[in-house]
Coordinates of C-alpha atoms in Angstrom, one line a residue:
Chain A
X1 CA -26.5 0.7 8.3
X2 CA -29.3 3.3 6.5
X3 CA -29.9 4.1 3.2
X4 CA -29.1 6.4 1.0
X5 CA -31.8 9.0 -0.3
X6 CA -29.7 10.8 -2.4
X7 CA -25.8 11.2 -3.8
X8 CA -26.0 14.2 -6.2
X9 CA -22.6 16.1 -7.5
X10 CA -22.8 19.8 -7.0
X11 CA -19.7 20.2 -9.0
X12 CA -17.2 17.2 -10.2
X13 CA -16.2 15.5 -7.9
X14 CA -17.9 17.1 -4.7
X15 CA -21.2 15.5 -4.1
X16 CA -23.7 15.7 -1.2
X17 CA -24.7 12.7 0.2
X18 CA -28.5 12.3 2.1
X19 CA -29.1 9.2 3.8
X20 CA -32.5 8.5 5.4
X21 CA -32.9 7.9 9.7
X22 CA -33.4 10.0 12.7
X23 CA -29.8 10.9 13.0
X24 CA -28.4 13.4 16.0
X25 CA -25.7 15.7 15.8
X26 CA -24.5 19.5 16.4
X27 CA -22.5 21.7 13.9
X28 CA -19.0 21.1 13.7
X29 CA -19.5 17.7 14.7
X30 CA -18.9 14.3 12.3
X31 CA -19.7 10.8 11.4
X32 CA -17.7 7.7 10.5
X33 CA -19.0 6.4 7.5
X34 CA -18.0 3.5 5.5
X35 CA -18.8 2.0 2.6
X36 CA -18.3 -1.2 0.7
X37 CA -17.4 -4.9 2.4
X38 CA -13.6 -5.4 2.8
X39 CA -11.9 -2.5 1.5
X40 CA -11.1 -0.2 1.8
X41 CA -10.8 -1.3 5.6
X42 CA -11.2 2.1 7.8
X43 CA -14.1 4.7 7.6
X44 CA -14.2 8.1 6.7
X45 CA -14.4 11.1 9.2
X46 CA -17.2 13.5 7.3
X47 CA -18.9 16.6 8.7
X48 CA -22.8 17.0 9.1
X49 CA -23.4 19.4 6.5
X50 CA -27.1 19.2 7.2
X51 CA -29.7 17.4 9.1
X52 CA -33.4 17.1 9.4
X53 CA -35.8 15.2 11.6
X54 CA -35.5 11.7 8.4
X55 CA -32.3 12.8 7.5
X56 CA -28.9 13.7 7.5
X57 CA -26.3 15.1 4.8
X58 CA -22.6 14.5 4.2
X59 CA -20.7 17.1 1.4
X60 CA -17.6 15.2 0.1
X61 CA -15.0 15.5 -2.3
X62 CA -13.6 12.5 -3.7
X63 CA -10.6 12.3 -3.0
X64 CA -9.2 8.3 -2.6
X65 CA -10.5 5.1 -2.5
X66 CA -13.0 5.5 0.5
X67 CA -14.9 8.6 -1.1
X68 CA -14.5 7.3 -4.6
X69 CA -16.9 4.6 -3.4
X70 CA -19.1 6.7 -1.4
X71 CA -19.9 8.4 -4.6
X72 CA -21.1 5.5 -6.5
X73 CA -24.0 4.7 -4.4
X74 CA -27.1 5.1 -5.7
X75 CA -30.1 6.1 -3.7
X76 CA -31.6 2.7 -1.8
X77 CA -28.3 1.2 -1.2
X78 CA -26.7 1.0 2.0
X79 CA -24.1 3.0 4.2
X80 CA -22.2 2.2 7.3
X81 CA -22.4 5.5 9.7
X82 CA -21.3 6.2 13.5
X83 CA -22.0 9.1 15.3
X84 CA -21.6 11.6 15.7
X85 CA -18.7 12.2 17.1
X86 CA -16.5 15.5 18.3
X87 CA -17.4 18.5 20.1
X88 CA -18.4 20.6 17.7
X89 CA -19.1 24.8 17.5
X90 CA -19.5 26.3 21.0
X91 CA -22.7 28.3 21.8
X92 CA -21.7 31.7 21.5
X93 CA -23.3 35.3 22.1
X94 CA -22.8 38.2 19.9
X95 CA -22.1 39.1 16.2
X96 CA -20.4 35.7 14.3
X97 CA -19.0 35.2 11.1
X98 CA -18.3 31.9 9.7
X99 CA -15.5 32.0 7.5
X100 CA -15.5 28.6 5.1
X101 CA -12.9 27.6 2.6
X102 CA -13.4 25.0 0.1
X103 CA -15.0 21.6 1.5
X104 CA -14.4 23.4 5.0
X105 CA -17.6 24.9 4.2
X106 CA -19.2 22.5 4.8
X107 CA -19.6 22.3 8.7
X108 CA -20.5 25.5 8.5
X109 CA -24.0 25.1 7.3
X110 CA -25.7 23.8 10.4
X111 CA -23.9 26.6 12.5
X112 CA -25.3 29.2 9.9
X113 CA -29.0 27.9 10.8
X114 CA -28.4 27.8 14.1
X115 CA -27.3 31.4 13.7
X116 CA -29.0 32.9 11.4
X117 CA -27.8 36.3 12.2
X118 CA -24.4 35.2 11.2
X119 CA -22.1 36.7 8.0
X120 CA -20.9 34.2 5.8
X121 CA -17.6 34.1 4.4
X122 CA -17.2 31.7 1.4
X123 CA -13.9 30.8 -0.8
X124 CA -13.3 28.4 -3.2
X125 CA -9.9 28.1 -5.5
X126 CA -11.7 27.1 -8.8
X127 CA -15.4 27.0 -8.5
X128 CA -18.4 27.5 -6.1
X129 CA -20.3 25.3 -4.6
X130 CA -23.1 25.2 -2.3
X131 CA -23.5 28.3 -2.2
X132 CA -27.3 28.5 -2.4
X133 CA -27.5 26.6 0.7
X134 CA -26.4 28.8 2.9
X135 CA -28.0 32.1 0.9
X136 CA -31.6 29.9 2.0
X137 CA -30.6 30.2 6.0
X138 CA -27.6 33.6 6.4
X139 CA -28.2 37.2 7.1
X140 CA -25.6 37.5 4.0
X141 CA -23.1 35.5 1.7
X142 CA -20.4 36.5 0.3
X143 CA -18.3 34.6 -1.8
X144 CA -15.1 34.8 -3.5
X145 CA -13.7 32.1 -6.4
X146 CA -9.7 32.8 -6.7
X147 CA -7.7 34.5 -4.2
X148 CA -8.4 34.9 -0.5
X149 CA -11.8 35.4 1.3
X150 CA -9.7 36.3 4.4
X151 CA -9.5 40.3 2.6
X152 CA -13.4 40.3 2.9
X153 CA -13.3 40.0 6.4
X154 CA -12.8 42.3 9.2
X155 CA -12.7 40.3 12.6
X156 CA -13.2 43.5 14.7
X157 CA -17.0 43.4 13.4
X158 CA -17.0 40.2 15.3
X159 CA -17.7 38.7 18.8
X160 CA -16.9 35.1 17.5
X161 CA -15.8 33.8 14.1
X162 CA -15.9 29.9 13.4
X163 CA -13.9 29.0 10.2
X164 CA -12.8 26.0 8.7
X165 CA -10.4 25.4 5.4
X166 CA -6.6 24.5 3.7
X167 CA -4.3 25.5 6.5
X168 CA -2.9 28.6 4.9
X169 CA -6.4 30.0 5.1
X170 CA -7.1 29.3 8.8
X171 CA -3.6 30.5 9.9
X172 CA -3.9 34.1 7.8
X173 CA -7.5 34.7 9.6
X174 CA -6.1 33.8 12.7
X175 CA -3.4 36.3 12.0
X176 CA -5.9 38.9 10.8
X177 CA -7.7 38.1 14.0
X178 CA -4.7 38.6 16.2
X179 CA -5.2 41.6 18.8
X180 CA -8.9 41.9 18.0
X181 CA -11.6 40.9 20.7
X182 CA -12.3 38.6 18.2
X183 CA -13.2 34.9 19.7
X184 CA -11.9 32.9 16.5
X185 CA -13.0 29.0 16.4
X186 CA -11.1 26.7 14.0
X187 CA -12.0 23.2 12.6
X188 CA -9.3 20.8 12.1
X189 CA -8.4 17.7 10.3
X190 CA -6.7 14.7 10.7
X191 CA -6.5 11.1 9.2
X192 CA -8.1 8.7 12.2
X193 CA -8.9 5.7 12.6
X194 CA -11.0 4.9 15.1
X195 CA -13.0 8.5 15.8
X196 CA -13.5 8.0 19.1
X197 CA -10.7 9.0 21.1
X198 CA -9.0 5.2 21.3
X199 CA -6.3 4.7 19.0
X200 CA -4.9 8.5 19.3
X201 CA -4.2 8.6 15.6
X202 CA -5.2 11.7 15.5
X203 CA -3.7 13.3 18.1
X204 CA -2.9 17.1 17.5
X205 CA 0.2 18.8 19.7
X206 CA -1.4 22.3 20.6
X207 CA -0.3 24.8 23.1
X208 CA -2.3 23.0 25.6
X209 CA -0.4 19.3 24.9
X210 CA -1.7 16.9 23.2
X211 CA -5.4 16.9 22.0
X212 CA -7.3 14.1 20.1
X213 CA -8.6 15.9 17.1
X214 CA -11.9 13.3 17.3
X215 CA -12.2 13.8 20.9
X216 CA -11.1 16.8 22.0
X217 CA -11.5 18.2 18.5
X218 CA -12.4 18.7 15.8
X219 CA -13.0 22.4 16.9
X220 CA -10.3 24.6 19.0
X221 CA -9.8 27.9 20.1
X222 CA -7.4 29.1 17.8
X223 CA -5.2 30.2 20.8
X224 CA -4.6 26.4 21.4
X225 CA -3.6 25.9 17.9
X226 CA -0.1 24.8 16.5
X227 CA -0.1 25.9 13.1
X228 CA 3.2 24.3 12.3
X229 CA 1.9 21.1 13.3
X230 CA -0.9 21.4 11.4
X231 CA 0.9 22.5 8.4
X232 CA 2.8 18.8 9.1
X233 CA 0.1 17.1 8.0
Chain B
X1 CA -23.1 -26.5 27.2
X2 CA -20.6 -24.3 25.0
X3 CA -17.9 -23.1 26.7
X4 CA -15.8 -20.1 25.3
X5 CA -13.8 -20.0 28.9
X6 CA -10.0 -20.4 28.7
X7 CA -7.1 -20.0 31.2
X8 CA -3.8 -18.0 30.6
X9 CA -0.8 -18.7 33.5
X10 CA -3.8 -18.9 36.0
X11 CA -6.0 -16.1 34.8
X12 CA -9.8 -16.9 34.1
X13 CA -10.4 -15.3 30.2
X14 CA -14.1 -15.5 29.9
X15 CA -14.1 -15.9 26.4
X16 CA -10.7 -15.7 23.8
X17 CA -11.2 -12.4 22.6
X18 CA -8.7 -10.0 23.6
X19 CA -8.4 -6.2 22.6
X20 CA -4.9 -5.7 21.9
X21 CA -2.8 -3.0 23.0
X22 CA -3.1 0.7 21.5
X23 CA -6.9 -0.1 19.9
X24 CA -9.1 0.3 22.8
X25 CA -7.3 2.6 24.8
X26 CA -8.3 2.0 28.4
X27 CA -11.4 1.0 27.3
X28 CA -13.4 3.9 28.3
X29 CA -14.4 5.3 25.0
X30 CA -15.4 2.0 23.5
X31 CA -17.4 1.2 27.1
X32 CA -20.1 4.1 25.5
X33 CA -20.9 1.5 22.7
X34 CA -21.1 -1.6 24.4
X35 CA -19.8 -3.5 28.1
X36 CA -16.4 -4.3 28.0
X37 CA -17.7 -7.4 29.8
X38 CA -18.5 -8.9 27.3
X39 CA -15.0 -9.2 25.9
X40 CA -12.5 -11.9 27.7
X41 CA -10.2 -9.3 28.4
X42 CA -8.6 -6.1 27.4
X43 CA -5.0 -4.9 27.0
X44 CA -4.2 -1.2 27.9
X45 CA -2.9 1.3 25.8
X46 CA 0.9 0.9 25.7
X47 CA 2.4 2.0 29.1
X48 CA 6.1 3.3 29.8
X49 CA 8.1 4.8 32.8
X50 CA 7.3 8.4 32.2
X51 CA 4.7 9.9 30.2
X52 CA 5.4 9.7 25.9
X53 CA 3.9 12.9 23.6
X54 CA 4.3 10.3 20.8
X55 CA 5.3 10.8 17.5
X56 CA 4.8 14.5 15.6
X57 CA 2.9 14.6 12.1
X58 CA 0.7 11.9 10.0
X59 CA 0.2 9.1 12.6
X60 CA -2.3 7.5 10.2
X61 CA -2.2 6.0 6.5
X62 CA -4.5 3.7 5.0
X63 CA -3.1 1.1 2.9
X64 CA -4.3 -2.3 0.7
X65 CA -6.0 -4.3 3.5
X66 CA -4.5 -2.7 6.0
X67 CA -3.1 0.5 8.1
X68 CA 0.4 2.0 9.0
X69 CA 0.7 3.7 12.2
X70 CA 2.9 5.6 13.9
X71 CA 1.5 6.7 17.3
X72 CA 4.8 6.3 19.0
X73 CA 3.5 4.7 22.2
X74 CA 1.7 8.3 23.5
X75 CA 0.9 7.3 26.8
X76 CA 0.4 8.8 30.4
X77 CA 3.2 7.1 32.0
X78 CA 2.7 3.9 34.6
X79 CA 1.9 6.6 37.7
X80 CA -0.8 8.1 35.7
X81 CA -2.6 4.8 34.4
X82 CA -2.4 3.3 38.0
X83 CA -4.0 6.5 39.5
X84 CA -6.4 7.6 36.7
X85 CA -6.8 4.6 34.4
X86 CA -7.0 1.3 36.5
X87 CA -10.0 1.6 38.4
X88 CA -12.1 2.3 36.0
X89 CA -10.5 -0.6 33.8
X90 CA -10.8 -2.9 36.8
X91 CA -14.6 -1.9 37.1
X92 CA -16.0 -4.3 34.4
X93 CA -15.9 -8.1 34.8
X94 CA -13.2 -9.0 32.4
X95 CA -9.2 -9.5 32.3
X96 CA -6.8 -6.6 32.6
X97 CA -3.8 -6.3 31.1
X98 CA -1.2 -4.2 31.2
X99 CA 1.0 -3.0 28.3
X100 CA 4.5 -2.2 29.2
X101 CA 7.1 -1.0 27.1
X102 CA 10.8 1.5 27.5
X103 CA 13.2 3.0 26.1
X104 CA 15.9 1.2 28.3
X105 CA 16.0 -2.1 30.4
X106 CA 15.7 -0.1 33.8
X107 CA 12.8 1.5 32.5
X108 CA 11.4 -1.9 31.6
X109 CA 12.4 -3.2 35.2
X110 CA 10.8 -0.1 36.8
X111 CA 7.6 0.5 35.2
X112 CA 7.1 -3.7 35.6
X113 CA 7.7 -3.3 39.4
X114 CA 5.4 -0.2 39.7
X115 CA 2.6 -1.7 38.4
X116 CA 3.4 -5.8 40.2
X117 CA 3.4 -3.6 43.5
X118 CA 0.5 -1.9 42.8
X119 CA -1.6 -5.0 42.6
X120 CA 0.3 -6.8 45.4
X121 CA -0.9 -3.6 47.7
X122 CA -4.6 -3.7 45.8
X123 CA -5.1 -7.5 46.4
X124 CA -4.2 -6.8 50.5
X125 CA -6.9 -4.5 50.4
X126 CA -9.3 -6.6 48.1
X127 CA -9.5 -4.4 45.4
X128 CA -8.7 -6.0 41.8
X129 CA -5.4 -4.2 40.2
X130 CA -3.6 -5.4 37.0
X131 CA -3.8 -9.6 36.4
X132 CA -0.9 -9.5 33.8
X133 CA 1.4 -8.1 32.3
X134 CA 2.4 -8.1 29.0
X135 CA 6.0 -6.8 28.1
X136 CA 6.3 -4.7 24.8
X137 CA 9.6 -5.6 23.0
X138 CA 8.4 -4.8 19.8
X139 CA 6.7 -1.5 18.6
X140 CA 8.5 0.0 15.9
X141 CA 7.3 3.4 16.2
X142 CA 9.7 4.5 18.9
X143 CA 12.9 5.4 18.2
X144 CA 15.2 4.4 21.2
X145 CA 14.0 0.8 22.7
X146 CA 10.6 -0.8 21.5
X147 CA 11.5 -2.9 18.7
X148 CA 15.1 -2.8 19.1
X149 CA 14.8 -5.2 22.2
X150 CA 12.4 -7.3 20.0
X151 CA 15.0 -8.3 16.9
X152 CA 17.9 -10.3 18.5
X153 CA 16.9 -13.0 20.9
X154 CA 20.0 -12.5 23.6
X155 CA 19.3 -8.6 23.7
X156 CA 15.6 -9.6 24.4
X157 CA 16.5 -12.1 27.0
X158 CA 18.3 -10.0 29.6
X159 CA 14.6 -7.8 29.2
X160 CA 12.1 -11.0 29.9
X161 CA 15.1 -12.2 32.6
X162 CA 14.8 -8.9 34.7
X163 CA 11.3 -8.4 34.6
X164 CA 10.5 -11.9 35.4
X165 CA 12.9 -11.4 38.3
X166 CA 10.4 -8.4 39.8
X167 CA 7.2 -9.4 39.2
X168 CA 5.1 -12.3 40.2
X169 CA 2.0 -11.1 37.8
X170 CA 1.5 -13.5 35.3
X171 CA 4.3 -12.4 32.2
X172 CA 3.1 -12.6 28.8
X173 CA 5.9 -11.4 26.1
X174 CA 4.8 -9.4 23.4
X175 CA 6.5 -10.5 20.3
X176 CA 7.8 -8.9 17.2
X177 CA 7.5 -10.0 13.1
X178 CA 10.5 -8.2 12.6
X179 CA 12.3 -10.5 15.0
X180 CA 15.9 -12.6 13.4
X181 CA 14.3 -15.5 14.5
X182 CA 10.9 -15.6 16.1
X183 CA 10.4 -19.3 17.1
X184 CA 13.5 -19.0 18.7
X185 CA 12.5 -15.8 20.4
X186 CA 9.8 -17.3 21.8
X187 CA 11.5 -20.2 23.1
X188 CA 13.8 -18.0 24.6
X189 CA 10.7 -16.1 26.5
X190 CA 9.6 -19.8 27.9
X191 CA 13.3 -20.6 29.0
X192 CA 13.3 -17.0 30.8
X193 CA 10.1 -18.0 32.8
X194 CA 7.4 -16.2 30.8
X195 CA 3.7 -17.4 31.2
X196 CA 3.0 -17.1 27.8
X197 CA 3.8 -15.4 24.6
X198 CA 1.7 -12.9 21.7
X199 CA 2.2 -12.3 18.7
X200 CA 2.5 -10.8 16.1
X201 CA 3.0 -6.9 17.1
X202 CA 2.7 -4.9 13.4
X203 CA 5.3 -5.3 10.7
X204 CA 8.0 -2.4 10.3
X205 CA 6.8 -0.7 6.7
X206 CA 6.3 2.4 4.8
X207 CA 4.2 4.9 2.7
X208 CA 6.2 7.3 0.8
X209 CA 4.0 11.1 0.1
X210 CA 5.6 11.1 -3.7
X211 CA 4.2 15.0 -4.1
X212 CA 6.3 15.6 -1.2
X213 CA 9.1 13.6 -1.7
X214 CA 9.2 12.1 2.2
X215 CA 8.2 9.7 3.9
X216 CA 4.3 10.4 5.0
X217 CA 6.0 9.4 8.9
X218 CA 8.1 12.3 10.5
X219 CA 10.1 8.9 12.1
X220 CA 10.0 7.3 8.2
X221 CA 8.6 3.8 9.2
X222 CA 5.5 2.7 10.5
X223 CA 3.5 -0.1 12.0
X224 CA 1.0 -2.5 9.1
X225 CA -1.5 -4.0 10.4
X226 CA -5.0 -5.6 9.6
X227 CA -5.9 -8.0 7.2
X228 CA -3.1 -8.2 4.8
X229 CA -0.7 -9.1 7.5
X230 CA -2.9 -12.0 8.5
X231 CA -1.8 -14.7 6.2
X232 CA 1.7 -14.3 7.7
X233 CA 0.8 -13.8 11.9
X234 CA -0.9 -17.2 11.6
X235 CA 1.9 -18.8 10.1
X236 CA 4.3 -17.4 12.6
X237 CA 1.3 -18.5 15.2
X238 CA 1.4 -21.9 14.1
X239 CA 5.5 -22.0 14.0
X240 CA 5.7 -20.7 17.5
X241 CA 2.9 -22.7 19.1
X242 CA 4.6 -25.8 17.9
X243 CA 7.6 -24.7 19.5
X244 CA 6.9 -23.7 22.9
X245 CA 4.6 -25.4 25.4
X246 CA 3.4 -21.9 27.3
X247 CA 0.4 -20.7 26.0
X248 CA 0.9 -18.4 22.7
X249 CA -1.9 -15.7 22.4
X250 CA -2.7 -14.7 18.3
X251 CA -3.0 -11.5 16.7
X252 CA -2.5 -9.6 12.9
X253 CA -5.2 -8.7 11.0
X254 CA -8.2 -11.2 13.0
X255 CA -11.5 -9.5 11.3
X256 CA -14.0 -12.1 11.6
X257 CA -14.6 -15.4 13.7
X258 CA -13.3 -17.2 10.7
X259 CA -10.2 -15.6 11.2
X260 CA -10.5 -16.5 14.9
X261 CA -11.0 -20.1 14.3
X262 CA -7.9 -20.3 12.5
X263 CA -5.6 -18.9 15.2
X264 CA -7.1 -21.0 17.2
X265 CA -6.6 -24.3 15.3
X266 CA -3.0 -22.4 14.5
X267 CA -2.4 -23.2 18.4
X268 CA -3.5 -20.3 20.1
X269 CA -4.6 -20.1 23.6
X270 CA -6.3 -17.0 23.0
X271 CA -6.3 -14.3 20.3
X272 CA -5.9 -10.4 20.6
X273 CA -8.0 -8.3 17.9
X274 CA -6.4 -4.8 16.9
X275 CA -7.7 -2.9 13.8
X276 CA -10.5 -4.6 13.2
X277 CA -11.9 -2.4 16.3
X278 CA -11.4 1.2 13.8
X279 CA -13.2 -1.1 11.0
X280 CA -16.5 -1.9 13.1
X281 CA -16.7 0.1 16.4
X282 CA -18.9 -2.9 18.0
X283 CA -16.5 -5.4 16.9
X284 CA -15.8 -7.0 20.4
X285 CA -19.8 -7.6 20.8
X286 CA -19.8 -8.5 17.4
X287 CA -17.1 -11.4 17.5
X288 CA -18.0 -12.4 20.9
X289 CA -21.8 -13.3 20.0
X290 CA -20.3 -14.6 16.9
X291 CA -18.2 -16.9 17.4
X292 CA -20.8 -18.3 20.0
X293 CA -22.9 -19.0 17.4
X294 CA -20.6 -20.5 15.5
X295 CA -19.7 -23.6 18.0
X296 CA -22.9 -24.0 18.4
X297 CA -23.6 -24.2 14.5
X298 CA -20.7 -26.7 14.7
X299 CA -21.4 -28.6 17.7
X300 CA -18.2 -27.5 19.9
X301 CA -18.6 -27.7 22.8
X302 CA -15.2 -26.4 24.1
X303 CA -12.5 -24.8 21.8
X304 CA -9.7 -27.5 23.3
X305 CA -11.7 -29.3 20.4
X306 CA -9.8 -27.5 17.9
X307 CA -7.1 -26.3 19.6
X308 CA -3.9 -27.0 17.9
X309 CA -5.6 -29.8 15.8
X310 CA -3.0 -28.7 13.0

């Protein structure tokens, strides 16, 4: 259990939550958090969005029950969080872009202070969000609202690319990417249950067989992806 | 002095609590939070003949007190767990059990002999291999076999009858809520020469994606579990334990050492504790210390004291 600092909404219904401790964890990786005594029952896989040497930060979009409840905390109450868990970004070498779409920008943050160097690619259907964040820590932003990001990036300007979004999104970069050097790493999703690798709830088919998204995953070498099985979800 | 100690068909369980079968996997991960030693024992992740993929799509769907899963037994096959799995499992100081299920009764009979022989040759050379086995007649996430061997008691008996004919491991039968007639199941199990019998396995169910118009589950059913099945596994508990004199190990929806308490005074020998491991990752430690502390708040000594008592 730690407490919350802060649960402030960026836009409706997308909030970022800060919760106070010496929490450890790389980009790309998550936490289980939970809130609330009986229901509902499971926790919910988040992304570090950000974290400090007192703190850590979770951006969430309320979506069901679980998140619903997340938002209504108020800073001093309590939170239930594990972690972290996942592998996370690789280190890589080289030019990188990090190519974000909608709440899959937010595991992108920590990688774009860990690389400051990088370009950052940011779309969002409707509205922007947390933008400023990452204009405080990237070489450069750029940010589209409507349409598709993926025109505003050419992978051949790019040793690696790390990305994370809707499924549409991530399959028509890895497309773009396709015969490019290009090294493209993708986030992926899944409902779990226990986000450690036990209950294979969320196991992924790839080319590579099965792969537990929380275990294996969350972040894959878009060679290994099935994008029809991700599309199944 | 408390004692939390209880005996299944001649195997020594430390303590009642059981992980049950697809929640802890082979207990590696959960071994990073805290010593599977502590627990009284721990059933595998569910083990057939050859290795399974499991199910394609959503495996996962929350619902009101409760989940729906359809993992579809994914599995690395007997071979695999007795080669990769087992020592590690057999490493920590507490019951192993094995899972097995199939998709046909020679598959059944197979995989059961595998892993009997397997501890025969394991014992000669004083090395621990599985203590029991408990057979899988009920999952309902697999399309051919699983549950289909768990509904009608005379299919289910020519299962229990074979097995039992190829292995001397203790037997524990793994029974299903969506059986015709579950009391008579078990009774059935006990005539067959099982050592004991477990229950509940997860309810058959569904969640329907309305945007979609399908079922959320690429094989349209699912598994509930967790709390809101609980009400009805300890009545089917307390039905079956009244009925058969083998030992009857509890499990749906146990969350707390309340819960626990009333398996217990259900009839069970021992109980098995499923989701409730994705709700608190240290939920073994948790209800071990617990329900310690909770005979010695109430002065039991042994839980024969409340065994049964209704």
């Amino acid at each position: 259990m730690a407490n919350v600092i802060s649960n402030v909404a960026l836009v409706p219904g997308i909030y970022v939550m800060k919760i106070e401790g010496n929490f450890r964890g790389r980009m790309g990786q998550f936490y289980m958090l939970r809130s609330g005594r009986n229901y509902p029952l499971l926790p919910r896989p988040i992304s570090i969005y950000d974290i400090g040497e007192d703190y850590i930060s979770f951006l969430y979009r309320v979506v069901g029950e679980g998140t619903s409840l997340f938002s209504q905390l108020q800073p001093g109450q309590e939170i239930q969080l594990e972690g972290p868990f996942g592998n996370g970004f690789p280190q890589v070498e080289g030019s990188l872009a990090l190519v974000g779409g909608g709440m899959g920008t937010a595991p992108l943050l920590l990688a774009a202070k860990h690389y400051p160097h990088a370009h950052v690619y940011l779309g969002f259907v409707q509205q922007a969000f947390g933008v400023e964040a990452f204009e405080a820590v990237a070489a450069s932003v750029q940010v589209k609202v409507g349409g598709s990001i993926i025109e505003q990036v050419d992978p051949a300007h790019y040793v690696n690319m790390f990305s994370c979004g809707p499924t549409p999104m991530l399959q028509a970069l890895a497309m773009k990417t396709e015969g490019t050097s290009s090294r493209l790493y993708i986030s992926t999703e899944r409902h779990m249950a226990c986000g450690i690798g036990a209950c294979l709830g969320c196991t992924m088919r790839t080319r590579e067989g099965n792969r537990r998204v929380c275990k294996e995953g969350p972040v894959f070498p878009v060679e290994e992806v099935e994008f029809d099985d991700l599309h199944g979800v | 002095m408390i004692s939390m100690a209880c005996n299944i068909a001649g195997v020594a369980f430390k303590n009642p609590i059981i992980m049950a079968s697809g929640t802890f996997g082979f207990g590696r991960e959960y071994a990073e939070f805290y010593s599977p030693e502590l627990l009284g024992g721990i059933v595998g992740k569910g083990l057939t003949l050859h290795p399974k993929a499991g199910n394609m799509g959503s495996r996962i769907h929350e619902t009101a007190s409760g989940m729906l899963n359809s993992v579809g037994l994914e599995n690395p096959g007997v071979a695999a767990f007795l080669k990769d799995e087992l020592d590690d499992m057999t490493r920590w100081n507490t019951a192993v059990i094995a899972n097995v299920g199939g998709s046909n009764l020679e598959e059944y009979v197979q995989a059961a002999a595998m892993i009997t022989e397997n501890a025969q040759k394991r014992r000669t050379m004083n090395r621990r291999g599985v203590d029991m086995l408990e057979l899988n007649i009920s999952c309902p996430n697999v399309k051919q076999g699983g549950m289909q061997f768990g509904i009608q008691t005379e299919v289910a008996r020519d299962v229990v009858r074979q097995v039992r004919n190829v292995t001397a491991l203790p037997l524990v039968v793994k029974l299903s809520p969506n059986a015709e007639n579950i009391t008579q199941m078990a009774v059935m199990c006990e005539e067959e020469g099982a050592d004991g019998v477990s229950l509940i396995n997860t309810f058959s169910a569904m969640k329907i994606d309305i945007r979609r118009r399908r079922s959320v589950f690429a094989n349209t059913y699912a598994g509930l579990s967790g709390p809101a099945i609980k009400p009805i596994a300890l009545r089917m508990v307390h039905q079956v334990a009244q009925a058969v004199s083998i030992p009857v190990i509890g499990m749906g929806g146990i969350s707390s050492v309340e819960d626990i308490i009333e398996f217990i005074m259900a009839g069970a020998a021992a109980i098995q504790v499923g989701t409730y491991n994705f709700v608190h990752l240290h939920a073994g430690s948790e209800l071990v210390y617990g329900l310690e502390q909770w005979m010695q708040r109430e002065k039991v000594q042994s839980l024969d004291e409340i065994r049964g008592i209704l």
